Short mmCIF file of C-alpha atoms in Angstrom, two decimals:
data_model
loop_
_atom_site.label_atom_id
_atom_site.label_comp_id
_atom_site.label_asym_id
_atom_site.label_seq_id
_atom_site.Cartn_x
_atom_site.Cartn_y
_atom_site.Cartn_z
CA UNK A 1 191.12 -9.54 228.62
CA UNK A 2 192.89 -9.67 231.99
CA UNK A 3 190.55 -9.44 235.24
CA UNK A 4 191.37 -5.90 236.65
CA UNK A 5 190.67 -4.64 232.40
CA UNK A 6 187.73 -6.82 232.80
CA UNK A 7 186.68 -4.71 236.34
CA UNK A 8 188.21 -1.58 234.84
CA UNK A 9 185.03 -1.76 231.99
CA UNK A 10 182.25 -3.08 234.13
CA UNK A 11 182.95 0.52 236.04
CA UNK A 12 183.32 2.42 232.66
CA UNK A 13 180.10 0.81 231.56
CA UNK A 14 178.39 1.40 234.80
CA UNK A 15 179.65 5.38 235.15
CA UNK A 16 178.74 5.49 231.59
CA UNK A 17 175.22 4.59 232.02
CA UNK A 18 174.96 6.39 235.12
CA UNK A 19 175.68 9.20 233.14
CA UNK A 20 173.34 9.16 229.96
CA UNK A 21 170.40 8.78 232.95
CA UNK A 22 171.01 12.68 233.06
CA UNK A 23 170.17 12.58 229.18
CA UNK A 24 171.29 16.02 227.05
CA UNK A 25 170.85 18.20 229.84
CA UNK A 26 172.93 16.80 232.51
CA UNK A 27 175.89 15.78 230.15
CA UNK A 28 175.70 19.31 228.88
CA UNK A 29 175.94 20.30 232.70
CA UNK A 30 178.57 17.94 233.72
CA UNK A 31 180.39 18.43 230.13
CA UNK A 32 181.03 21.80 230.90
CA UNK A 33 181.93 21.13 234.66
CA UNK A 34 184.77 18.96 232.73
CA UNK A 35 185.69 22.01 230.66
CA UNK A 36 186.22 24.34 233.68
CA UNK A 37 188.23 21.68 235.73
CA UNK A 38 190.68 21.04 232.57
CA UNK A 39 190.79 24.63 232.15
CA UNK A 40 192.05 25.12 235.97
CA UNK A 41 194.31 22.09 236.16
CA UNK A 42 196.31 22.08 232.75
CA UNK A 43 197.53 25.66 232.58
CA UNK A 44 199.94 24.81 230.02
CA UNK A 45 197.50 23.28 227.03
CA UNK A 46 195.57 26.60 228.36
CA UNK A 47 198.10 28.82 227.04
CA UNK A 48 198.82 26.86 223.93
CA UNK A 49 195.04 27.38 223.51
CA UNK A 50 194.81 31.40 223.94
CA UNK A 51 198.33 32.13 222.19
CA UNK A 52 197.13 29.80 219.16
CA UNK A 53 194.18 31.78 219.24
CA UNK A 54 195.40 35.19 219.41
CA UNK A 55 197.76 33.98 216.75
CA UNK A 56 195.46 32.66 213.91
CA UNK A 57 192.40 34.15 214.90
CA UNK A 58 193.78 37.74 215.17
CA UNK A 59 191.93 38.58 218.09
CA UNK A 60 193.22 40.56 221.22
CA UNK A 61 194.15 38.37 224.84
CA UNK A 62 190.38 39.41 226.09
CA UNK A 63 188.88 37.67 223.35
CA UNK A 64 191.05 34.96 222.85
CA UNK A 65 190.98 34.34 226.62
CA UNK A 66 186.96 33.94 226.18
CA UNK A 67 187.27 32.04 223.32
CA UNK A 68 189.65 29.44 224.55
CA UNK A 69 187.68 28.61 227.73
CA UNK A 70 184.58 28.06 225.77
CA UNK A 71 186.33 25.58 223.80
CA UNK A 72 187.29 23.81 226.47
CA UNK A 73 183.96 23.21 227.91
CA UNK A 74 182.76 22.13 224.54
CA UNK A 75 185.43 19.64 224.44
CA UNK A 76 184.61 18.47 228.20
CA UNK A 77 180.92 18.04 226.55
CA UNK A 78 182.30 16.20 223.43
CA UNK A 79 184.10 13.13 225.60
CA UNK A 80 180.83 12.73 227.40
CA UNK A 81 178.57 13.01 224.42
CA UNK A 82 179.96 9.52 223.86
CA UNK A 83 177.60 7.97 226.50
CA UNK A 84 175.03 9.45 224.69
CA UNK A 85 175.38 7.93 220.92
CA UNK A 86 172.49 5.23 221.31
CA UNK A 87 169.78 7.92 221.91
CA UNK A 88 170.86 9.99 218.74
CA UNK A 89 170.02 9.49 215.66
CA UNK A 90 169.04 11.26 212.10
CA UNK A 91 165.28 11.49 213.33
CA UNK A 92 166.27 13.76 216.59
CA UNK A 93 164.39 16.65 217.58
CA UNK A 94 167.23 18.12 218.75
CA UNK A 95 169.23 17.52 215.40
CA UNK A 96 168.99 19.77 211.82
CA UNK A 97 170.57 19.84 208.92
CA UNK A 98 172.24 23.26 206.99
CA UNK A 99 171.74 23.28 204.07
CA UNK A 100 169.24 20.52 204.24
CA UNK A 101 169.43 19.82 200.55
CA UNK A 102 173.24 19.14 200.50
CA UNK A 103 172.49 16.18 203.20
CA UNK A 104 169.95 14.82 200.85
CA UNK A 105 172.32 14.65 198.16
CA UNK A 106 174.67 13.17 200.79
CA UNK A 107 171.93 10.43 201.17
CA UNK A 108 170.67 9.62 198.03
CA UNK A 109 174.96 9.39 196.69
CA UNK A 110 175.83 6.19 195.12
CA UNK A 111 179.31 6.86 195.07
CA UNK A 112 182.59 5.67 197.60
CA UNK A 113 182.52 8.73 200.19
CA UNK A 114 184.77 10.13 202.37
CA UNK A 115 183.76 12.10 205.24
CA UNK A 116 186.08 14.91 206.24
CA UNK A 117 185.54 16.05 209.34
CA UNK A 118 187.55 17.56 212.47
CA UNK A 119 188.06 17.86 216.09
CA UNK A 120 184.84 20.00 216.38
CA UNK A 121 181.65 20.14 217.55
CA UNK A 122 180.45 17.08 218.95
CA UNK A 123 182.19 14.93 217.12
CA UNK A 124 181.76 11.69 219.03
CA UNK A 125 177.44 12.31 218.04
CA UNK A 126 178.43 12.63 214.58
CA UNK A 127 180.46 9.27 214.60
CA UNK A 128 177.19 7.80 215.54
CA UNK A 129 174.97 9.91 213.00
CA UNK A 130 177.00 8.62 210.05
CA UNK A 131 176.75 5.18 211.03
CA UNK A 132 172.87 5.75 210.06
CA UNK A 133 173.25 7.31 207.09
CA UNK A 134 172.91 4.28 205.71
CA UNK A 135 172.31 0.64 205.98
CA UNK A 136 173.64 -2.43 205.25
CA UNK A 137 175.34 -4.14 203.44
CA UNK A 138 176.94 -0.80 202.37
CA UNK A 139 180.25 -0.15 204.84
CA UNK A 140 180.12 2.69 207.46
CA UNK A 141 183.12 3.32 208.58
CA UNK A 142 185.42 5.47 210.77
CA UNK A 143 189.04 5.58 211.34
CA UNK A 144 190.17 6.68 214.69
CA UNK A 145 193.08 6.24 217.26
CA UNK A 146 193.41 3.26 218.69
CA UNK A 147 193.44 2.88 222.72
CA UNK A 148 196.78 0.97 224.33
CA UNK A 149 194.02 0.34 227.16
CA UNK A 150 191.94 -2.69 226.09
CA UNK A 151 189.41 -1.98 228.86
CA UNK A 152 188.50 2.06 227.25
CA UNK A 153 189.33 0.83 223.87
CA UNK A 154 186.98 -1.47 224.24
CA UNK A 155 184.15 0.40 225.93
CA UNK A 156 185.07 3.50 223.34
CA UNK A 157 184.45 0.71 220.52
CA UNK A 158 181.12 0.10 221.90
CA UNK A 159 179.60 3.37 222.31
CA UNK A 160 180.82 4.48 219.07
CA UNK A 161 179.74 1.44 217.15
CA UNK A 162 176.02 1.49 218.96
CA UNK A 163 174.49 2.95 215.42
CA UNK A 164 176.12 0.75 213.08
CA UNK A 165 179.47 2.32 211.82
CA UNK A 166 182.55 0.13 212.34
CA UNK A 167 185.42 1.37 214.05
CA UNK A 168 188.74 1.01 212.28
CA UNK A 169 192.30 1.99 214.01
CA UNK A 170 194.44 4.63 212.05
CA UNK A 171 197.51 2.34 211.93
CA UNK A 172 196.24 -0.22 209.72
CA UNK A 173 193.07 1.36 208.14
CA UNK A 174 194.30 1.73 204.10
CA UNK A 175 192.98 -1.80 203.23
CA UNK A 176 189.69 -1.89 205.04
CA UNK A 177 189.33 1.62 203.60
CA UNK A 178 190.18 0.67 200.21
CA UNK A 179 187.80 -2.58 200.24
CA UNK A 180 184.81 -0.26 201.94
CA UNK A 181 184.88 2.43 198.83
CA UNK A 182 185.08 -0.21 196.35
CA UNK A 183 181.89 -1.16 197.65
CA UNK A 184 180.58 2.57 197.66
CA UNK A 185 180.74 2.62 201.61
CA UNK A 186 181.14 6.17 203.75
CA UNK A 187 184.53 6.38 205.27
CA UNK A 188 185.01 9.39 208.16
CA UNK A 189 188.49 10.52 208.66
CA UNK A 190 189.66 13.19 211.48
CA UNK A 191 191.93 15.61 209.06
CA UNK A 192 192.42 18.31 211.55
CA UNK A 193 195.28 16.96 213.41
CA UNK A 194 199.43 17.20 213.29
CA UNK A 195 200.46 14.38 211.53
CA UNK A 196 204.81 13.18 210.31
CA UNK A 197 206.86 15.06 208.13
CA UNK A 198 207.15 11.78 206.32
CA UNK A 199 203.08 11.89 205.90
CA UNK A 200 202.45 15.09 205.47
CA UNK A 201 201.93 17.62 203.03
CA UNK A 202 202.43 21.41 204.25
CA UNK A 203 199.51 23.83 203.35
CA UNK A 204 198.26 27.08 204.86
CA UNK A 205 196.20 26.76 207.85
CA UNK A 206 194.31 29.67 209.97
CA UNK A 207 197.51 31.71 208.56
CA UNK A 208 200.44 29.18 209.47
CA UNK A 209 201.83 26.47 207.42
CA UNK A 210 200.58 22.82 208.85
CA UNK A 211 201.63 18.92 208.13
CA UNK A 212 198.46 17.74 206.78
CA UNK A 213 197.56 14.17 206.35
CA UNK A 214 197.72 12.88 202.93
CA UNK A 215 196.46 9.79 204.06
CA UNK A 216 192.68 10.08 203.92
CA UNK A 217 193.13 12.14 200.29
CA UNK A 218 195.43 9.56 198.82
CA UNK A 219 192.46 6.87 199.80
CA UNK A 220 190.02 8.85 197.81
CA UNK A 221 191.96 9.90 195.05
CA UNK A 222 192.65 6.00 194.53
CA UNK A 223 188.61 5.27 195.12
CA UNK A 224 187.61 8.06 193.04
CA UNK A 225 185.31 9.08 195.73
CA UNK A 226 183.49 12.51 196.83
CA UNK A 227 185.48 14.04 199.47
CA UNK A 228 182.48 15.50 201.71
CA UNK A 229 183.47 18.31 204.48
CA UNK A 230 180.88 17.55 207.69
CA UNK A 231 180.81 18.69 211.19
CA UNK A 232 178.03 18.00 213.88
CA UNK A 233 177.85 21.85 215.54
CA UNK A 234 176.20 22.53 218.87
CA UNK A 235 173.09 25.58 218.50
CA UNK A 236 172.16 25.82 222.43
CA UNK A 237 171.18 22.58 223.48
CA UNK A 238 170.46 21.68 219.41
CA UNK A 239 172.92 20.05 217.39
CA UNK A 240 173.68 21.26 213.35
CA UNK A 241 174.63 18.75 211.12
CA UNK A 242 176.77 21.04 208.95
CA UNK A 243 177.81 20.28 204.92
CA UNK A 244 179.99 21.67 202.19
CA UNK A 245 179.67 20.84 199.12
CA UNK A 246 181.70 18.04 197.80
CA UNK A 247 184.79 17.39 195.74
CA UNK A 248 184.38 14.48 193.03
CA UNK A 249 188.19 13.46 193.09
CA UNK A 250 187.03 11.65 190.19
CA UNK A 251 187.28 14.90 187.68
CA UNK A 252 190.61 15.64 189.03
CA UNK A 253 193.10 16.26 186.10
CA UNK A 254 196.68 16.43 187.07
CA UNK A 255 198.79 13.85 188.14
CA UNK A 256 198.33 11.38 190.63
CA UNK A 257 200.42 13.19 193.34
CA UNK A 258 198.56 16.44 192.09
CA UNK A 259 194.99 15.35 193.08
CA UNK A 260 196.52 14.29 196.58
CA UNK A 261 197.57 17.49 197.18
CA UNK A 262 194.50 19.14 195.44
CA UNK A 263 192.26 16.97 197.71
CA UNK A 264 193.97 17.49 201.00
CA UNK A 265 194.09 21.40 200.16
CA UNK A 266 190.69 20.80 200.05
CA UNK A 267 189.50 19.52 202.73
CA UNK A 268 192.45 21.76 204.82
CA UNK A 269 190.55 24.91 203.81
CA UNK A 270 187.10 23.60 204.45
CA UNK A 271 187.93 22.67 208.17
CA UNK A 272 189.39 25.79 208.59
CA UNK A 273 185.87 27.34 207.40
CA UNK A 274 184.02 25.63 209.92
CA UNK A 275 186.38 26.75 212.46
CA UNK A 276 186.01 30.54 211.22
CA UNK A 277 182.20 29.89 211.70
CA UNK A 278 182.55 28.90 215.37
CA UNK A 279 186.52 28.69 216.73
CA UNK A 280 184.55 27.93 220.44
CA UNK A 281 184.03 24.88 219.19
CA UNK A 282 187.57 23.58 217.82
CA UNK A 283 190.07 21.59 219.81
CA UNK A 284 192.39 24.84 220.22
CA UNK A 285 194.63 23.24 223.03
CA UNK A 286 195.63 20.71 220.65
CA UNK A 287 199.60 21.52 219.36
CA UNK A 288 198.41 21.67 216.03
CA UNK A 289 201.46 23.50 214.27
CA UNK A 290 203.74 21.47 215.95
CA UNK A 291 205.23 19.31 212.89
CA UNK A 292 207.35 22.03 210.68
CA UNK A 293 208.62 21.15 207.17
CA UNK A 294 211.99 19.35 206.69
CA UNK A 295 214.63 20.91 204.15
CA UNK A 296 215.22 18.11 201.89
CA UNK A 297 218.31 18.36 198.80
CA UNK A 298 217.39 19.13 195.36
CA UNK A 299 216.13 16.16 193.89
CA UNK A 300 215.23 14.39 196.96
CA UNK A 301 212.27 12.08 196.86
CA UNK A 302 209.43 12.52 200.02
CA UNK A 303 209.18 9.72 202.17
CA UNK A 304 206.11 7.06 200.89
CA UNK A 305 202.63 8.24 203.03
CA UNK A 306 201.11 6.04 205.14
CA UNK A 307 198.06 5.81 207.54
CA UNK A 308 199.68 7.09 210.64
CA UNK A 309 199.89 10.21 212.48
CA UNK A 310 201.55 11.73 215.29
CA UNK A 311 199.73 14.29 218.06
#
């Protein structure tokens, strides 16, 4: 690492810690501080967020309107929350679970896992929280974007790591993936974002067709592991750990290519639950419907998937 990337993460580190001095309150504070700011500055990814609203939501510009700014203070308080992750963990008082006996299955699984989850909630606590789940040597693991900055990737690495799941980039996750389900590890994947035509299968989404990544559902398909929907939801100042039940890709019965699809329906529609239970809290001023279907001659065969994806 160059100097000034060296100097660029001494200050990240040093805001950062600055920061988690105001503990839950004060990020929640100067989270939605960041929310208002955004909101005022980027009128554009404002708009995208009220007409995608209106759109798949149904509701009138009023509503939508109040919506959309809410979710952009939650999203100012999810890219603080990161500062946060080495004071969270499973025995919070802040944190519960619903249902509470779904997470104890969760716990007690000895099957590969992967974790399904989306652009929701505070989803930079729950990276943390499933990094305790549990311990070694089984794998914890979550795949994420990758940082061209080696100072914030680096700093993001640390604070996500700080609980003891590994942080794996998106571009060249399939083997690590592979290797951590063979040994009955938890693997996260975001599956809420626009991803290539090439890598994508289109399903219905909040009422509009969407490229959804196959990736993370042709890695559990081939690990024959339980495809678990979780979100960490904000209550207040409380955080809800929040479950559906899982799908055992292991009873699937069509064909190889049919379980992909079956499994990335799957976890589609489940995201899009936990969005109907609280749209504040999604990332609505992302261009999620942005990636439209290709028309392809009879007989053509789809691109091969891969691991990557395109926002």
């Amino acid at each position: 690492m160059r100097t000034g990337s060296k100097v660029k993460l001494a200050l990240l580190r040093f805001f950062a810690s600055l920061v988690a001095c105001t503990g839950f309150s004060g990020v929640t504070v100067l989270g939605n501080a960041m929310g208002r700011i955004i909101w005022k500055l980027v009128p554009e990814r404002r708009e995208l967020a009220i007409a995608s609203i209106m759109k798949h939501l149904g509701k009138d510009r009023t509503e939508a309107e109040r919506i959309a700014f809410e979710s952009f203070r939650h999203n100012g308080r999810s890219f603080l929350e990161i500062v946060l992750t080495h004071k969270f963990g499973l025995d919070s008082p802040r944190l519960r679970f619903d249902p509470p006996e779904l997470f104890e299955e969760l716990k007690n699984c000895q099957r590969p896992i992967v974790a399904a989850t989306a652009h929701f909630g505070s989803w930079e606590l729950l990276a943390s929280l499933l990094g305790q789940v549990y311990e070694d040597p089984r794998p914890r693991m979550v795949v994420v974007r990758r940082y061209p900055d080696k100072a914030v990737q680096t700093f993001i690495a640390e604070r996500r790591q700080a609980t003891g799941a590994t942080m794996v980039g998106h571009r060249r996750a399939a083997m690590d993936v592979v290797r951590a389900l063979h040994k009955h590890g938890i693997v996260a994947f975001l599956v809420d974002h626009n991803t290539k035509t090439n890598e994508a299968a289109f399903l219905p989404f909040l009422g509009e067709e969407a490229a959804v990544n196959m990736g993370p559902a042709l890695l559990a398909v081939r690990g024959k592991a339980l495809v678990w929907p979780v979100v960490l939801e904000r209550d207040g100042s409380d955080y809800v750990f929040r479950l559906q039940k899982p799908l055992d890709t292991a009873e699937l019965t069509g064909t190889r290519e049919e379980n992909i699809h079956e499994t990335a329906r799957f976890y589609t529609e489940a995201v899009e639950t936990f969005i109907q239970h609280a749209p504040e809290q999604w990332f609505w001023m992302h261009e999620r419907w942005k990636t439209k279907a290709k028309k392809t001659e009879a007989g053509a065969k789809p691109a091969p998937l891969s691991d990557e994806d395109d926002d």
